[in-house]
Every structure is written in structure tokens, then in C-alpha cells.
Coordinates of C-alpha atoms in Angstrom, one line a residue:
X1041 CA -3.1 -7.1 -6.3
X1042 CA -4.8 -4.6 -4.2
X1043 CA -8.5 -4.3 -5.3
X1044 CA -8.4 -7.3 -7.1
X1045 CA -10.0 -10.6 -5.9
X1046 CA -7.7 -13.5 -5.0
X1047 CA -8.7 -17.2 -4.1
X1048 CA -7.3 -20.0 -1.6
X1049 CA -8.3 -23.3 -1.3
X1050 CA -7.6 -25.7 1.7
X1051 CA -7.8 -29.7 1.0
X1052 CA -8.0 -31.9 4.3
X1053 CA -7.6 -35.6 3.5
X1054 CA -7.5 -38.8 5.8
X1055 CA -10.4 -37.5 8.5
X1056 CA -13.1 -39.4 10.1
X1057 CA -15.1 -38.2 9.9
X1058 CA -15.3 -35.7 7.2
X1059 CA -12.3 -32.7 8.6
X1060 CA -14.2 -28.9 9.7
X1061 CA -12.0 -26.0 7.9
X1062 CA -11.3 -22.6 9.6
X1063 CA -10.0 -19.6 8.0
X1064 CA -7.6 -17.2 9.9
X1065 CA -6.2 -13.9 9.1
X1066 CA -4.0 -13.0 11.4
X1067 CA -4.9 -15.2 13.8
X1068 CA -8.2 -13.9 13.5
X1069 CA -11.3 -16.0 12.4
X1070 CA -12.6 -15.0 9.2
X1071 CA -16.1 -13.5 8.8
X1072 CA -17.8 -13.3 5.5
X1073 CA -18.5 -9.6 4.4
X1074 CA -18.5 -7.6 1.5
X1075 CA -15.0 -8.2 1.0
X1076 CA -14.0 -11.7 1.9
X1077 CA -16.3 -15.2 1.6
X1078 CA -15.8 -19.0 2.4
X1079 CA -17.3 -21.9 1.2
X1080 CA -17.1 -24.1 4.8
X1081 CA -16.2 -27.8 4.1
X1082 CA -19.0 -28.8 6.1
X1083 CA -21.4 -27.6 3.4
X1084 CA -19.1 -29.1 0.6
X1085 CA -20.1 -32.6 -0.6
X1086 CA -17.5 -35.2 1.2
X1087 CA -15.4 -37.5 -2.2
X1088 CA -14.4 -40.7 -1.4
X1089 CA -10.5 -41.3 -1.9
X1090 CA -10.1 -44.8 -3.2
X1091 CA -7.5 -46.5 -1.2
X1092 CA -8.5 -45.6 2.3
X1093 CA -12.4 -44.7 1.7
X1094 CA -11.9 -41.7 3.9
X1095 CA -13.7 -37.8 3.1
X1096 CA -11.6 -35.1 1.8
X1097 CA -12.6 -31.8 3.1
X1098 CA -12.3 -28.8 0.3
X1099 CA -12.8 -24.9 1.4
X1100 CA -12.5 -22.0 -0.4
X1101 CA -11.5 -18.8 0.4
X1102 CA -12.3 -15.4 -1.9
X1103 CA -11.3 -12.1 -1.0
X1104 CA -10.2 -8.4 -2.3
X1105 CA -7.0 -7.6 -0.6
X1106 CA -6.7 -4.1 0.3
X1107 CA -3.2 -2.3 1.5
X1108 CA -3.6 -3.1 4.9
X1109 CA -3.4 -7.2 4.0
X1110 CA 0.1 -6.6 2.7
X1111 CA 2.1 -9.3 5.0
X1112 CA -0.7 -10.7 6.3
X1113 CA -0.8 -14.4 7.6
X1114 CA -3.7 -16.3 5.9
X1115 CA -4.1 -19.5 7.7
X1116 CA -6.2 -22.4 6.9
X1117 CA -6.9 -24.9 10.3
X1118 CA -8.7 -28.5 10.1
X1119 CA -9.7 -30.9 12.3
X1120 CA -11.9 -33.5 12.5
X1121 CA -15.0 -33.0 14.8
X1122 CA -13.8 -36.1 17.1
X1123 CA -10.5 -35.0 17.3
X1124 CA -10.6 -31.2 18.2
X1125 CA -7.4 -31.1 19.8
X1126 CA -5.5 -32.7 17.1
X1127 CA -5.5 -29.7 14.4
X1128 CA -3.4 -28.9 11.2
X1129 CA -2.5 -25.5 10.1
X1130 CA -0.9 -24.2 7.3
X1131 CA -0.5 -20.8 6.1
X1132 CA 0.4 -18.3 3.5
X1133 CA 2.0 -15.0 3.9
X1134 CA 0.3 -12.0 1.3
X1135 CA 2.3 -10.2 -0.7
X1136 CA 0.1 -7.4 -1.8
X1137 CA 1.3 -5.4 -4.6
X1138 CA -0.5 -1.9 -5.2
X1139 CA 0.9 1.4 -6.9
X1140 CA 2.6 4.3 -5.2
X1141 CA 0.9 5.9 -2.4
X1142 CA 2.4 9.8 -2.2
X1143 CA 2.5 12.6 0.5
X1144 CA 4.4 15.4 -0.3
X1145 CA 5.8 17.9 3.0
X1146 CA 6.9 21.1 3.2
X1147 CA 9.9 22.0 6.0
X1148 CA 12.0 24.7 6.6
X1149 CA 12.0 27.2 10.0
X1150 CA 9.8 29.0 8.2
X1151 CA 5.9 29.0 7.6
X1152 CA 5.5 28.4 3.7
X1153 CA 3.2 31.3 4.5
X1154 CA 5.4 33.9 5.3
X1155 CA 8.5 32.9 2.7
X1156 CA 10.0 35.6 1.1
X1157 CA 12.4 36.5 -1.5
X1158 CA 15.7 34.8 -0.3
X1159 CA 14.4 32.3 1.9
X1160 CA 15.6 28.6 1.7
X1161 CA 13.0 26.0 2.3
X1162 CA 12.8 22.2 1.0
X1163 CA 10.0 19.9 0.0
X1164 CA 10.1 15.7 0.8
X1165 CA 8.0 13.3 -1.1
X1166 CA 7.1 10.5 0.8
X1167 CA 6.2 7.1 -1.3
X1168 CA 4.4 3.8 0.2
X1169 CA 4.6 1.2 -2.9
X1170 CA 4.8 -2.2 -3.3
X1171 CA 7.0 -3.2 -5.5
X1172 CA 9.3 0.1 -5.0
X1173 CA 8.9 2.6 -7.5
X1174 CA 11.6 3.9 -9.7
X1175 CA 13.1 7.6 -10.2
X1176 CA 10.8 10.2 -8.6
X1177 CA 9.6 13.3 -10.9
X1178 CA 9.2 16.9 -9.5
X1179 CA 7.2 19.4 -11.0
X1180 CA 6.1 23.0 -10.6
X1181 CA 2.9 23.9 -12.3
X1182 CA 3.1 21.0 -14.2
X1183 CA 6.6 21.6 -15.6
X1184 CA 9.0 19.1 -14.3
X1185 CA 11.7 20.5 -12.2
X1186 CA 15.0 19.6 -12.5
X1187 CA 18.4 20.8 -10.2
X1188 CA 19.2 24.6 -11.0
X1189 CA 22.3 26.1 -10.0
X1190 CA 20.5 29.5 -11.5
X1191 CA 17.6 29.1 -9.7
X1192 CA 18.9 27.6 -6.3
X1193 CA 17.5 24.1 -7.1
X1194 CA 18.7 21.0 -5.9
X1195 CA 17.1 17.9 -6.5
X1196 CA 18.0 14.9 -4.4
X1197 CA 15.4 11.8 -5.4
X1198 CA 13.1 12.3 -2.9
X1199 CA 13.9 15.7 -1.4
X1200 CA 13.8 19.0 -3.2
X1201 CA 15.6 21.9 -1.6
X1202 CA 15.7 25.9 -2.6
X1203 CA 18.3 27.9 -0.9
X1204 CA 17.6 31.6 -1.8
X1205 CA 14.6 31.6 -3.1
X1206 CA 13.3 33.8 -5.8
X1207 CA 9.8 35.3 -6.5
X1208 CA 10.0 32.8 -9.9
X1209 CA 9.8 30.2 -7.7
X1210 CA 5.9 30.8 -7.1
X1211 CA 3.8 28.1 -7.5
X1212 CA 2.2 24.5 -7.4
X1213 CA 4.8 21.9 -6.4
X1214 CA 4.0 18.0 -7.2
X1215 CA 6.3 14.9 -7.3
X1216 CA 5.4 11.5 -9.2
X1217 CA 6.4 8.1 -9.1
X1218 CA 5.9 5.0 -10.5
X1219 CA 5.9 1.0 -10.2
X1220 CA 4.7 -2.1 -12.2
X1221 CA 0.8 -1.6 -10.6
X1222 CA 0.7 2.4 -12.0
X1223 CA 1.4 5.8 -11.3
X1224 CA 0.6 8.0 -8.8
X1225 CA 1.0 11.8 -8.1
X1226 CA 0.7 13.7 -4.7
X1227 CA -1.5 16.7 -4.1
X1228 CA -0.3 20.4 -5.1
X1229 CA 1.4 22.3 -2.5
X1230 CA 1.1 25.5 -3.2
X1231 CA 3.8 28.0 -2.3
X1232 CA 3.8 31.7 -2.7
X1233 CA 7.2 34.1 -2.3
X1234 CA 6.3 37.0 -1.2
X1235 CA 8.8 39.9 -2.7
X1236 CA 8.9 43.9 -2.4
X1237 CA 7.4 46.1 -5.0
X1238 CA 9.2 46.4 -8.4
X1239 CA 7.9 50.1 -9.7
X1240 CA 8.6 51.7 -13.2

């Protein structure tokens, strides 16, 4: 889970000597930091195994994934300090879950600051989630939007369109979604339709 501290461990058995461990992301060698630490094997005290007397070589790895580790390779490398050469790698492949992530656009030929009474214009919400998130909720001011033949609504999942556009239609638009790691909401767009005077 993004934010949330995971742990590998790499066992090398059958080296002699004890096996070195390296720790790849990405092909990249891992370097301690705030967010990621090892425990080399070469600092690790060596256990005998029984039947052929040889060292087993045990590193850790603790890290706090973030959204850019989704699908990243974690790879774990040993060899044994005679036998550079002669490595074994294996790997994992992340699979970072973490809750919506929400954008919400505005598009139509015209500026969202000049639309007027009659306009058409259309919003898209656009969702980054792993696992995918379910329905998507629109609101306006708070109060969820649904399609409105009356009002010129139409709401497609992800896209919200207005065709004719009414001074009603004022306001601050947000859309919501959800998966199993929480919920998420994007920032207001606010939209104002402008209209001629109504006198009495």
C-alpha cells in the first residue's frame, strides 16, 4: 500500500564463502534513505546449515512505496565474493495499491470565462487508482448532479456535458470516486454563466 512500509527478505544458501546481497530497483542499486533501508548480509551473522556446513546469507529490505513504485522491479542479486561472475537474481514485481488520484478539466470552444446563457460546454474527470475505482459521483456545490433532460445535463461516467446552458447552472463543479484504499475528490472548478439583466 502506498505510504505504508513493506519488507523483503533475500536468503542465499550453498556459498563459500558467506554470499554478498544487492538490492535493485529497477535495475538500480538501492541506497538507504529516508524511505528505503537494508540490512547487508555481510553485517548479518553467517548460520551453519547442517548437511553441507556452508553460510546462508540473509538481507533485508524495508521500504514505504510511493505511487511511482507501482510496477516496479525489486531485485535481489548474490554472489559469493570469489565468484563475482557467477550471480543469482531474483525478483519481484510491486503492485502498489493507493486510492483515487483526481483531475477534473474543463473543454468546450469556449473560455469557461466568457460562457453565457446558452452555451454548451463539458467537464472530464480524470482518475489514476489502483485497484480501479467504481461509479464516479458529480456534484455542483455539493449537491450531486445527476443527467437532466430539463436542465441540459448529461452524465456519461466520467464526462459531464451541458448543452444550452442556463444561468442555474452557476457554480462549483466536483466529481468523486472511490476504491478499496479510500476516497478521493478533485478540486472545485468553478464556473460562472454570465446572462442579460432580468429587470422588474
Amino acid at each position: 500500500q502506498e505510504g505504508k512500509e513493506a519488507r523483503f527478505a533475500c536468503e542465499a544458501y550453498g556459498s563459500r564463502p558467506q554470499a554478498f546481497v544487492l538490492w535493485k530497483k529497477n535495475n538500480r542499486v538501492i541506497v538507504n534513505n529516508d524511505f528505503v533501508s537494508t540490512t547487508q548480509s555481510t553485517i548479518m551473522a553467517a548460520r551453519s546449515l547442517t548437511m553441507t556446513g556452508d553460510a546462508a546469507s540473509i538481507s533485508s529490505l524495508k521500504m514505504i512505496p510511493s505511487l511511482d513504485d507501482h510496477k516496479a522491479i525489486i531485485s535481489c542479486t548474490t554472489y559469493s565474493p570469489k565468484l563475482p561472475d557467477e550471480a543469482l537474481v531474483d525478483h519481484v514485481i510491486l503492485n502498489v495499491l493507493y486510492q483515487p488520484k483526481i483531475s477534473l478539466t474543463y473543454e468546450s470552444k469556449i473560455m469557461d470565462t466568457s460562457l453565457e446563457v446558452g452555451d454548451s460546454f463539458s467537464l472530464e474527470c480524470h482518475i489514476d487508482s489502483n485497484p480501479t475505482t467504481g461509479s464516479v459521483q458529480w456534484a455542483k456545490d455539493g449537491v450531486p448532479i445527476k443527467s437532466s433532460q430539463s436542465s441540459g445535463i448529461d452524465v456519461h461516467e466520467r464526462r459531464l456535458e451541458v448543452q444550452h446552458a442556463t444561468r442555474h447552472l452557476t457554480g462549483a463543479y466536483t466529481c468523486a470516486a472511490a476504491n478499496s484504499q479510500g476516497v478521493n475528490t478533485s478540486r472545485p472548478l468553478h464556473l460562472r454563466i454570465k446572462f442579460t439583466p432580468i429587470c422588474s
